Short mmCIF file of C-alpha atoms and ligand atoms in Angstrom, two decimals:
data_model
loop_
_atom_site.label_atom_id
_atom_site.label_comp_id
_atom_site.label_asym_id
_atom_site.label_seq_id
_atom_site.Cartn_x
_atom_site.Cartn_y
_atom_site.Cartn_z
CA MET N 12 0.00 0.00 0.00
CA ILE N 13 2.89 2.36 0.81
CA LYS N 14 6.21 1.73 -0.83
CA VAL N 15 9.26 3.84 -0.20
CA GLU N 16 12.34 3.49 -2.39
CA GLY N 17 15.70 5.09 -1.74
CA LEU N 18 14.19 8.11 -0.01
CA TYR N 19 16.60 10.97 0.61
CA LYS N 20 15.71 14.33 2.04
CA SER N 21 17.93 17.31 2.66
CA PHE N 22 17.19 20.71 4.13
CA GLY N 23 19.79 22.80 2.39
CA SER N 24 23.07 21.13 3.19
CA LEU N 25 21.64 19.11 6.07
CA GLU N 26 20.87 15.58 4.95
CA VAL N 27 18.07 14.30 7.17
CA LEU N 28 16.91 11.14 5.41
CA LYS N 29 19.67 9.02 4.00
CA GLY N 30 18.08 6.28 1.99
CA ILE N 31 14.90 4.78 3.35
CA ASP N 32 13.39 1.68 1.80
CA CYS N 33 10.31 0.05 3.16
CA GLU N 34 6.95 -1.35 2.27
CA ILE N 35 3.82 -1.10 4.35
CA GLN N 36 0.90 -3.39 3.65
CA GLU N 37 -2.78 -2.64 3.74
CA LYS N 38 -4.22 -2.77 7.29
CA GLU N 39 -0.76 -2.81 8.76
CA VAL N 40 0.08 -0.67 11.78
CA VAL N 41 3.69 0.46 11.76
CA CYS N 42 5.15 2.29 14.72
CA VAL N 43 8.22 4.44 14.16
CA ILE N 44 10.54 5.07 17.07
CA GLY N 45 13.93 6.66 17.38
CA PRO N 46 15.86 9.49 19.00
CA SER N 47 15.01 13.15 18.51
CA GLY N 48 16.28 14.49 15.21
CA SER N 49 16.56 11.07 13.62
CA GLY N 50 14.14 12.11 10.87
CA LYS N 51 10.93 10.38 11.98
CA SER N 52 8.70 13.39 11.32
CA THR N 53 10.46 14.14 8.08
CA PHE N 54 9.91 10.56 6.93
CA LEU N 55 6.21 10.78 7.72
CA ARG N 56 5.88 14.16 6.05
CA CYS N 57 7.54 12.89 2.89
CA ILE N 58 4.82 10.27 2.54
CA ASN N 59 2.13 12.89 1.94
CA LEU N 60 4.60 15.35 0.46
CA LEU N 61 4.36 17.97 3.17
CA GLU N 62 8.09 17.99 2.59
CA ASP N 63 9.27 17.68 -0.95
CA ILE N 64 11.44 14.71 -1.64
CA THR N 65 15.06 15.30 -2.54
CA ASN N 66 15.68 11.89 -4.03
CA GLY N 67 13.97 8.55 -4.33
CA SER N 68 10.27 7.83 -4.50
CA VAL N 69 7.19 7.10 -2.49
CA PHE N 70 4.33 5.10 -3.96
CA ILE N 71 0.84 4.93 -2.55
CA ASP N 72 -1.37 2.28 -4.10
CA GLY N 73 1.11 2.11 -6.94
CA VAL N 74 0.97 5.84 -7.66
CA GLN N 75 4.23 7.71 -7.29
CA VAL N 76 3.38 10.67 -5.06
CA ASN N 77 6.42 12.70 -6.08
CA ALA N 78 5.94 12.28 -9.82
CA LYS N 79 5.37 15.48 -11.77
CA GLU N 80 2.04 14.36 -13.19
CA THR N 81 0.60 13.28 -9.83
CA ASP N 82 -1.96 15.63 -8.31
CA ILE N 83 -0.82 15.63 -4.72
CA ASN N 84 -4.21 16.82 -3.50
CA GLU N 85 -5.74 13.61 -4.83
CA ILE N 86 -3.22 11.59 -2.83
CA ARG N 87 -3.75 13.63 0.30
CA LYS N 88 -7.48 12.94 0.22
CA GLU N 89 -6.57 9.32 0.84
CA VAL N 90 -3.91 9.96 3.47
CA GLY N 91 -4.99 11.50 6.75
CA MET N 92 -2.49 13.10 9.08
CA VAL N 93 -2.58 13.81 12.79
CA PHE N 94 -0.07 16.25 14.22
CA GLN N 95 1.63 16.53 17.56
CA GLN N 96 0.23 20.03 18.01
CA PHE N 97 -3.29 19.05 16.82
CA ASN N 98 -3.49 22.02 14.43
CA LEU N 99 -7.24 22.36 14.73
CA PHE N 100 -8.70 25.38 13.01
CA PRO N 101 -9.34 27.72 15.96
CA HIS N 102 -11.85 29.93 14.15
CA MET N 103 -14.24 27.06 13.50
CA ARG N 104 -16.44 25.03 15.74
CA VAL N 105 -15.59 21.38 16.16
CA LEU N 106 -18.27 20.39 13.66
CA GLU N 107 -16.96 22.80 11.04
CA ASN N 108 -13.41 21.63 11.61
CA ILE N 109 -14.57 18.19 10.58
CA THR N 110 -16.92 19.14 7.75
CA ILE N 111 -14.83 21.76 5.97
CA ALA N 112 -12.71 19.33 3.99
CA PRO N 113 -15.51 16.95 2.95
CA ILE N 114 -17.61 19.93 1.86
CA LYS N 115 -14.92 21.89 0.06
CA ILE N 116 -12.86 19.03 -1.29
CA ARG N 117 -15.20 16.08 -1.64
CA LYS N 118 -18.12 18.38 -2.54
CA MET N 119 -20.29 16.67 0.02
CA ASP N 120 -23.47 18.53 0.90
CA GLN N 121 -23.82 20.19 4.27
CA ILE N 122 -26.37 17.78 5.74
CA GLU N 123 -24.47 14.70 4.74
CA ALA N 124 -21.23 16.20 6.04
CA ASN N 125 -22.85 17.08 9.37
CA ASP N 126 -24.13 13.54 9.72
CA LEU N 127 -20.72 12.17 8.97
CA ALA N 128 -19.10 14.56 11.44
CA LEU N 129 -21.50 13.65 14.22
CA GLN N 130 -20.93 9.98 13.52
CA LEU N 131 -17.18 10.48 13.76
CA LEU N 132 -17.54 12.55 16.92
CA GLU N 133 -19.58 9.74 18.38
CA LYS N 134 -16.78 7.39 17.52
CA VAL N 135 -14.16 9.50 19.29
CA GLY N 136 -16.53 10.09 22.18
CA LEU N 137 -17.09 13.80 21.68
CA ARG N 138 -20.51 14.09 20.18
CA ASP N 139 -21.52 16.67 22.78
CA LYS N 140 -18.65 18.94 21.73
CA ALA N 141 -19.87 19.51 18.18
CA ASP N 142 -20.69 23.15 18.90
CA ALA N 143 -17.61 23.94 20.96
CA TYR N 144 -14.59 25.84 19.71
CA PRO N 145 -11.17 24.20 19.91
CA GLU N 146 -10.02 26.60 22.63
CA GLN N 147 -12.77 25.22 24.84
CA LEU N 148 -11.40 21.68 24.66
CA SER N 149 -8.69 19.87 26.55
CA GLY N 150 -5.64 18.60 24.71
CA GLY N 151 -6.91 15.06 24.58
CA GLN N 152 -10.24 16.23 23.23
CA MET N 153 -8.54 18.38 20.63
CA GLN N 154 -6.46 15.48 19.41
CA ARG N 155 -9.54 13.27 19.15
CA VAL N 156 -11.25 15.98 17.10
CA ALA N 157 -8.15 16.13 14.92
CA ILE N 158 -8.43 12.41 14.33
CA ALA N 159 -12.11 12.77 13.46
CA ARG N 160 -11.25 15.61 11.10
CA ALA N 161 -8.74 13.45 9.27
CA LEU N 162 -11.16 10.51 9.15
CA ALA N 163 -13.86 12.67 7.60
CA MET N 164 -12.03 12.45 4.29
CA ARG N 165 -12.40 8.68 4.48
CA PRO N 166 -8.66 8.10 4.07
CA LYS N 167 -7.14 4.73 3.38
CA ILE N 168 -4.02 5.54 5.36
CA MET N 169 -3.51 7.51 8.55
CA LEU N 170 -0.23 9.09 9.54
CA PHE N 171 0.30 10.06 13.17
CA ASP N 172 3.24 12.21 14.25
CA GLU N 173 3.67 11.82 18.00
CA PRO N 174 -0.05 12.26 18.59
CA THR N 175 0.22 12.00 22.36
CA SER N 176 3.50 13.80 23.04
CA ALA N 177 1.89 17.18 23.69
CA LEU N 178 -0.68 15.74 26.07
CA ASP N 179 -0.84 15.59 29.82
CA PRO N 180 -0.37 11.98 30.95
CA GLU N 181 -3.98 11.51 31.97
CA MET N 182 -5.16 12.32 28.46
CA VAL N 183 -2.85 10.00 26.60
CA LYS N 184 -5.06 6.97 27.04
CA GLU N 185 -8.20 8.48 25.56
CA VAL N 186 -6.31 9.25 22.36
CA LEU N 187 -4.54 5.91 22.19
CA ASP N 188 -7.86 4.14 22.69
CA VAL N 189 -9.28 5.88 19.64
CA MET N 190 -6.21 4.93 17.63
CA LYS N 191 -6.45 1.37 18.84
CA GLN N 192 -10.04 1.15 17.74
CA LEU N 193 -9.05 2.52 14.36
CA ALA N 194 -6.36 -0.12 14.02
CA GLU N 195 -8.84 -2.84 14.92
CA GLU N 196 -11.14 -1.61 12.18
CA GLY N 197 -8.34 -2.28 9.73
CA MET N 198 -6.94 1.19 9.07
CA THR N 199 -3.46 1.28 7.62
CA MET N 200 -1.46 3.37 10.05
CA VAL N 201 2.02 4.77 10.38
CA VAL N 202 2.54 6.08 13.89
CA VAL N 203 5.54 7.93 15.21
CA THR N 204 5.25 7.28 18.91
CA HIS N 205 7.15 6.67 22.10
CA GLU N 206 4.26 4.77 23.63
CA MET N 207 5.72 1.31 23.88
CA GLY N 208 2.53 -0.11 25.29
CA PHE N 209 0.66 1.01 22.21
CA ALA N 210 3.34 -0.28 19.87
CA ARG N 211 3.40 -3.67 21.53
CA GLU N 212 -0.34 -4.05 21.70
CA VAL N 213 -1.41 -2.57 18.38
CA GLY N 214 1.67 -2.41 16.19
CA ASP N 215 2.33 -5.06 13.59
CA ARG N 216 5.83 -3.81 13.01
CA VAL N 217 8.20 -1.33 14.56
CA PHE N 218 10.77 0.74 12.66
CA PHE N 219 13.69 2.04 14.66
CA MET N 220 15.14 5.10 12.95
CA ASP N 221 18.45 6.73 13.71
CA GLY N 222 20.56 9.12 11.67
CA GLY N 223 18.09 9.25 8.80
CA ILE N 224 17.82 5.54 8.11
CA ILE N 225 15.73 2.66 9.36
CA VAL N 226 18.30 0.89 11.49
CA GLU N 227 16.12 -2.00 12.51
CA GLU N 228 12.64 -3.27 11.84
CA GLY N 229 10.63 -6.16 13.09
CA THR N 230 7.64 -7.12 15.17
CA PRO N 231 7.30 -5.23 18.45
CA GLU N 232 8.43 -8.38 20.27
CA GLU N 233 11.57 -8.56 18.19
CA VAL N 234 12.49 -4.89 18.36
CA TYR N 235 11.63 -4.35 22.00
CA GLY N 236 12.44 -7.88 23.16
CA GLN N 237 15.63 -8.80 21.35
CA PRO N 238 16.94 -5.74 19.54
CA LYS N 239 19.65 -6.81 17.13
CA SER N 240 21.49 -3.58 16.57
CA ALA N 241 23.59 -1.90 19.22
CA ARG N 242 22.02 1.46 18.43
CA THR N 243 18.56 0.09 19.08
CA GLN N 244 19.67 -1.48 22.33
CA ASP N 245 21.28 1.77 23.37
CA PHE N 246 18.18 3.80 22.50
CA LEU N 247 15.80 1.42 24.24
CA SER N 248 17.93 1.29 27.35
CA LYS N 249 17.69 5.09 27.56
CA VAL N 250 13.95 5.42 27.06
CA LEU N 251 12.64 2.41 28.90
CA MET Q 28 -19.01 83.41 10.03
CA ILE Q 29 -18.40 79.63 10.01
CA TRP Q 30 -22.12 79.08 10.05
CA ASN Q 31 -22.53 80.98 6.77
CA TYR Q 32 -20.36 78.38 5.15
CA LYS Q 33 -21.88 75.33 6.77
CA GLU Q 34 -22.85 73.88 3.40
CA LEU Q 35 -19.23 73.95 2.42
CA PHE Q 36 -18.18 72.17 5.58
CA ILE Q 37 -20.87 69.55 5.16
CA THR Q 38 -19.81 68.94 1.57
CA GLY Q 39 -16.24 68.83 2.78
CA LEU Q 40 -17.10 66.22 5.38
CA TRP Q 41 -18.77 64.05 2.79
CA VAL Q 42 -15.94 64.40 0.32
CA THR Q 43 -13.39 63.52 3.00
CA LEU Q 44 -15.43 60.54 4.14
CA ALA Q 45 -16.01 59.35 0.58
CA LEU Q 46 -12.33 59.64 -0.32
CA THR Q 47 -11.38 57.81 2.84
CA ALA Q 48 -13.94 55.06 2.33
CA ILE Q 49 -13.08 54.47 -1.31
CA GLY Q 50 -9.36 54.71 -0.66
CA TYR Q 51 -9.60 52.30 2.23
CA ILE Q 52 -11.85 49.66 0.70
CA GLY Q 53 -9.91 49.73 -2.54
CA GLY Q 54 -6.70 49.75 -0.55
CA VAL Q 55 -7.66 46.68 1.45
CA ILE Q 56 -8.70 44.70 -1.63
CA LEU Q 57 -5.65 45.67 -3.67
CA GLY Q 58 -3.48 45.31 -0.58
CA LEU Q 59 -4.71 41.75 -0.12
CA PHE Q 60 -3.50 40.79 -3.58
CA LEU Q 61 -0.23 42.63 -3.12
CA GLY Q 62 0.30 41.03 0.28
CA LEU Q 63 -0.36 37.58 -1.15
CA GLY Q 64 1.92 38.45 -4.05
CA LYS Q 65 4.69 39.32 -1.64
CA LEU Q 66 4.33 35.85 -0.14
CA SER Q 67 4.54 34.15 -3.50
CA LYS Q 68 7.51 32.00 -4.33
CA LYS Q 69 7.14 32.90 -8.00
CA LYS Q 70 9.66 35.63 -8.76
CA TRP Q 71 7.53 37.25 -11.45
CA VAL Q 72 4.76 37.69 -8.90
CA TYR Q 73 6.92 38.61 -5.96
CA TYR Q 74 9.12 41.30 -7.50
CA PRO Q 75 6.40 43.46 -9.09
CA CYS Q 76 4.51 43.42 -5.79
CA LYS Q 77 7.64 44.22 -3.83
CA TYR Q 78 8.63 47.13 -6.10
CA TYR Q 79 5.09 48.46 -6.03
CA VAL Q 80 5.03 48.48 -2.24
CA ASP Q 81 8.52 49.95 -2.03
CA PHE Q 82 7.59 52.73 -4.42
CA PHE Q 83 4.37 53.77 -2.73
CA ARG Q 84 5.83 53.53 0.75
CA GLY Q 85 9.03 55.21 -0.24
CA THR Q 86 7.63 58.33 -1.87
CA PRO Q 87 5.44 61.07 -0.36
CA LEU Q 88 1.72 60.73 -0.91
CA LEU Q 89 1.65 64.37 -1.97
CA VAL Q 90 4.00 63.58 -4.84
CA GLN Q 91 1.92 60.54 -5.77
CA ILE Q 92 -1.24 62.62 -5.88
CA LEU Q 93 0.34 65.21 -8.15
CA LEU Q 94 1.86 62.54 -10.40
CA ILE Q 95 -1.46 60.80 -10.80
CA HIS Q 96 -3.54 63.93 -11.26
CA LEU Q 97 -1.22 65.92 -13.47
CA ALA Q 98 0.74 63.23 -15.30
CA LEU Q 99 -0.78 59.75 -15.20
CA ILE Q 100 -4.46 60.46 -15.79
CA PRO Q 101 -4.02 63.18 -18.42
CA SER Q 102 -1.60 61.00 -20.34
CA ILE Q 103 -4.07 58.11 -20.37
CA PHE Q 104 -7.33 60.00 -20.92
CA GLY Q 105 -6.02 63.18 -22.53
CA HIS Q 106 -7.57 65.36 -19.86
CA SER Q 107 -8.19 65.48 -16.13
CA LEU Q 108 -11.04 63.44 -14.70
CA GLY Q 109 -11.40 65.76 -11.74
CA PHE Q 110 -9.97 65.69 -8.26
CA PHE Q 111 -12.22 62.92 -7.05
CA VAL Q 112 -11.01 60.29 -9.49
CA SER Q 113 -7.36 61.24 -9.12
CA GLY Q 114 -7.65 61.59 -5.35
CA SER Q 115 -9.43 58.27 -4.89
CA LEU Q 116 -6.96 56.50 -7.13
CA ALA Q 117 -3.96 57.95 -5.32
CA LEU Q 118 -5.39 57.03 -1.93
CA ILE Q 119 -6.25 53.49 -3.06
CA LEU Q 120 -2.80 52.91 -4.51
CA ASN Q 121 -1.03 54.38 -1.50
CA CYS Q 122 -3.20 52.71 1.11
CA ALA Q 123 -2.81 49.37 -0.67
CA ALA Q 124 0.96 49.51 -0.27
CA TYR Q 125 0.71 49.94 3.49
CA ASN Q 126 -2.08 47.38 3.80
CA ALA Q 127 -0.05 44.89 1.76
CA GLU Q 128 2.61 44.86 4.44
CA ILE Q 129 0.05 44.48 7.20
CA ILE Q 130 -1.69 41.66 5.38
CA ARG Q 131 1.56 39.91 4.55
CA ALA Q 132 2.68 40.07 8.17
CA GLY Q 133 -0.74 38.90 9.35
CA ILE Q 134 -0.68 35.87 7.11
CA GLN Q 135 2.87 35.04 8.13
CA SER Q 136 1.91 35.21 11.78
CA ILE Q 137 -0.42 32.20 11.44
CA GLU Q 138 1.33 29.06 12.64
CA LYS Q 139 2.56 27.00 9.76
CA GLY Q 140 0.76 23.95 11.16
CA GLN Q 141 -2.53 25.50 10.06
CA MET Q 142 -1.56 25.46 6.41
CA GLU Q 143 -0.08 21.99 6.81
CA ALA Q 144 -3.24 20.63 8.40
CA ALA Q 145 -5.34 22.10 5.61
CA ARG Q 146 -3.03 20.79 2.91
CA SER Q 147 -2.89 17.36 4.54
CA LEU Q 148 -6.67 17.16 4.11
CA GLY Q 149 -6.22 17.62 0.38
CA MET Q 150 -7.06 21.31 0.20
CA PRO Q 151 -5.33 23.18 -2.59
CA LYS Q 152 -3.33 26.18 -1.43
CA ARG Q 153 -5.93 28.73 -2.55
CA GLU Q 154 -8.73 27.02 -0.65
CA ALA Q 155 -6.57 26.70 2.43
CA MET Q 156 -5.72 30.38 2.24
CA LYS Q 157 -9.36 31.36 1.82
CA HIS Q 158 -10.96 29.14 4.44
CA ILE Q 159 -8.22 28.57 6.98
CA ILE Q 160 -5.46 31.17 6.90
CA LEU Q 161 -7.15 34.44 5.95
CA PRO Q 162 -10.04 34.27 8.43
CA GLN Q 163 -7.52 33.85 11.22
CA ALA Q 164 -5.06 36.36 9.84
CA PHE Q 165 -7.71 39.05 9.44
CA ARG Q 166 -8.40 39.03 13.12
CA ARG Q 167 -4.78 39.73 13.85
CA MET Q 168 -4.77 42.46 11.22
CA ILE Q 169 -7.63 44.41 12.76
CA PRO Q 170 -5.52 46.69 14.99
CA PRO Q 171 -2.95 47.70 12.36
CA LEU Q 172 -5.60 47.96 9.64
CA GLY Q 173 -7.53 50.22 12.01
CA ASN Q 174 -4.52 52.48 12.44
CA GLU Q 175 -4.24 52.58 8.69
CA LEU Q 176 -7.82 53.78 8.40
CA ILE Q 177 -7.18 56.67 10.75
CA ALA Q 178 -3.95 57.55 9.00
CA LEU Q 179 -5.74 57.52 5.66
CA LEU Q 180 -8.50 59.77 6.92
CA LYS Q 181 -5.94 62.38 7.86
CA ASP Q 182 -3.81 61.87 4.77
CA SER Q 183 -6.85 62.37 2.58
CA SER Q 184 -6.48 66.09 3.34
CA LEU Q 185 -3.51 66.08 0.97
CA VAL Q 186 -5.84 65.83 -2.01
CA ASN Q 187 -6.44 69.46 -1.28
CA VAL Q 188 -3.49 70.26 -3.55
CA ILE Q 189 -5.50 69.13 -6.55
CA ALA Q 190 -8.37 71.44 -5.66
CA ALA Q 191 -10.50 68.87 -3.91
CA THR Q 192 -13.53 70.28 -2.09
CA ASP Q 193 -12.78 68.29 1.02
CA LEU Q 194 -12.97 69.33 4.63
CA LEU Q 195 -9.72 71.25 4.53
CA TYR Q 196 -10.93 73.15 1.45
CA ALA Q 197 -13.89 74.47 3.40
CA GLY Q 198 -11.51 75.86 5.97
CA LYS Q 199 -9.37 77.49 3.32
CA VAL Q 200 -12.33 79.16 1.66
CA VAL Q 201 -13.52 80.68 4.92
CA ALA Q 202 -10.01 81.75 5.79
CA GLY Q 203 -9.69 83.41 2.41
CA ALA Q 204 -13.03 85.17 2.62
CA TYR Q 205 -12.52 86.67 6.07
CA ALA Q 206 -8.75 86.77 6.25
CA ARG Q 207 -9.07 84.97 9.58
CA PHE Q 208 -7.28 81.79 10.38
CA TRP Q 209 -8.03 80.61 13.88
CA GLU Q 210 -11.73 79.98 13.55
CA PRO Q 211 -11.83 78.14 10.20
CA TYR Q 212 -8.84 75.95 10.83
CA ILE Q 213 -9.86 75.13 14.39
CA THR Q 214 -13.24 74.13 13.00
CA VAL Q 215 -11.53 71.91 10.46
CA ALA Q 216 -9.34 70.39 13.15
CA ILE Q 217 -12.32 69.72 15.40
CA LEU Q 218 -14.22 68.07 12.58
CA TYR Q 219 -11.25 65.82 11.79
CA LEU Q 220 -10.94 65.04 15.46
CA LEU Q 221 -14.59 64.12 15.58
CA LEU Q 222 -14.16 61.78 12.62
CA THR Q 223 -11.07 60.11 14.04
CA TRP Q 224 -12.84 59.74 17.36
CA ILE Q 225 -15.81 58.02 15.71
CA PHE Q 226 -13.50 55.77 13.71
CA THR Q 227 -11.51 54.90 16.81
CA LYS Q 228 -14.70 53.84 18.57
CA ILE Q 229 -15.76 51.67 15.66
CA ILE Q 230 -12.33 50.06 15.43
CA ALA Q 231 -12.25 49.43 19.16
CA TYR Q 232 -15.62 47.74 18.92
CA VAL Q 233 -14.55 45.53 16.04
CA GLU Q 234 -11.29 44.73 17.78
CA ASN Q 235 -13.05 43.82 20.96
CA ARG Q 236 -15.51 41.66 19.12
CA TYR Q 237 -12.99 39.69 17.14
CA SER Q 238 -9.50 39.90 18.53
CA ASN Q 239 -9.49 38.03 21.78
CA SER Q 240 -11.27 34.78 21.36
CA TYR Q 241 -12.93 32.83 18.63
CA VAL Q 242 -15.78 31.95 20.92
CA PRO Q 243 -18.65 34.40 20.35
CA PRO Q 244 -19.16 36.56 23.48
CA GLN Q 245 -22.39 35.07 24.72
CA ARG Q 246 -21.06 31.56 24.33
CA ARG Q 247 -17.97 32.51 26.23
CA ARG Q 248 -20.12 33.43 29.18
CA VAL Q 249 -21.73 30.02 29.03
CA PHE Q 250 -18.26 28.56 29.05
CA SER Q 251 -17.15 30.49 32.09
CA PHE Q 252 -20.02 29.01 34.02
CA GLY Q 253 -18.37 25.69 33.50
CA ARG Q 254 -20.17 24.29 30.51
CA THR Q 255 -18.16 23.87 27.40
CA SER Q 256 -20.94 23.08 25.03
CA VAL Q 257 -24.61 23.67 24.66
CA GLY Q 258 -26.58 20.50 24.24
CA ARG Q 259 -27.88 19.84 20.79
N1 LIG F 329 12.01 22.57 7.80
C1 LIG F 329 13.23 22.24 8.22
N2 LIG F 329 14.30 22.98 7.88
C2 LIG F 329 15.54 22.65 8.28
N3 LIG F 329 15.82 21.58 9.04
C3 LIG F 329 14.81 20.81 9.42
C4 LIG F 329 13.47 21.09 9.04
N4 LIG F 329 12.67 20.14 9.57
C5 LIG F 329 13.47 19.30 10.24
N5 LIG F 329 14.75 19.69 10.15
C6 LIG F 329 15.90 19.01 10.75
O1 LIG F 329 15.88 17.68 10.34
C7 LIG F 329 16.28 16.79 11.37
C8 LIG F 329 15.24 15.74 11.59
O2 LIG F 329 14.06 16.33 12.01
P1 LIG F 329 12.74 15.53 12.33
O3 LIG F 329 11.75 16.52 12.80
O4 LIG F 329 12.38 14.67 11.20
O5 LIG F 329 13.21 14.62 13.56
P2 LIG F 329 12.34 13.72 14.50
O6 LIG F 329 12.95 12.35 14.44
O7 LIG F 329 10.92 13.84 14.16
O8 LIG F 329 12.65 14.32 15.92
P3 LIG F 329 11.68 14.59 17.16
O9 LIG F 329 11.60 13.31 17.94
O10 LIG F 329 12.39 15.66 17.91
O11 LIG F 329 10.36 15.04 16.62
C9 LIG F 329 16.51 17.67 12.59
O12 LIG F 329 17.90 17.89 12.70
C10 LIG F 329 15.83 18.96 12.24
O13 LIG F 329 16.49 20.04 12.83
MG1 LIG F 330 9.24 14.74 15.10
#
């Protein structure tokens, strides 16, 4: 479903991704871990071309996202993204946050979009917040709205960039529970996260990134249980 | 003495208000495009906008008014189109340059995550600008755009050099007729002061209404009583 070949990314003279190759299957949940600055966010952002790719290619459903003739907006409709800082639209109510993209991009009508939004809010447990503004919500609630907003485009893939890192500890669970449910429903997910519990329970595979490459990959049991590379062992010993 | 010329002052008030209104509205619309142009990565969009803004901010409005009235318009139309057309045009063009900078800065002040979130949903850049960035940016632009309105109101008196019958003109006529200067010019000053005072009040209201929170005032009160959402 996602195929990455020889992906390189530089910011000016700083080379951040140094050759990433991987393949992610439909319905797979891949967790990406690694030290700060190892390029995890950059990797994720190259998948939906929020960062342009310096070299190499990314394919989604066989379509090369960084090909000249590809309409990136078409790809992005199918790839939802959830950010560490939520990035809700503060000038819109929760309901509008969720309906704006289906209405403007998928040309859905207002009533249908509202129904969809309420359904998604139900799913993330926030149906009663439809009329609230983002500033009236807690961090955990905001992130759940952000997930609902991404889901409203009916994406085939969801990308999460440290979705719980900006949250107070007591709110982490409510967000992870939503993500877990999503995984159980068969969503293809790439999750940058430091939540080992989540990775072990929900993840099919774990990528350990360091220095702009995927140093090690395997099932959560393999990577957390018997890490092969010294860098992985070193990293895990520091964070666990 | 002033009273005998009240018609002139009333006309002057209207002319000043009309010039200000046209100059400002035109200046905001044109300024929006210039501001967006200055954010463009395309060089052929960026540089014309930049040079435009540099020119109109870097030269005196008085010179711009004279250039437009005496040189630009006659050379296009063959004759003058009157002070109102020249004056409005000069004020629009000048105001747009200042507004462009305000609008550019306002747009840049919106966190880049907003654009990224919009783009990640598949919104093209234009749509994201229109629905996500500009509505937020405009709120932040209210105070400086308000200052610009007041500045423009006062600067509009410069169209007097092309024989505009604005507020200042009324003062000059009375001064000329009676060879007295205190009364007419104090009257003019007071009338300008009155206008700026009214404008300040309006701006303060708008600012208050929009600048602090996105939650409409009466809903905010509901919130402060501990409820975050009204049941559906
Ligand atoms: N827009 C940018 N311009 C320049 N350098 C950047 C940019 N974005 C990221 N970088 C650099 O690229 C490197 C990798 O960044 P990235 O955000 O991908 O790391 P990360 O693994 O997500 O780290 P963290 O755990 O801190 O989020 C860092 O050194 C960062 O400073
Ligand atoms: Mg990161």
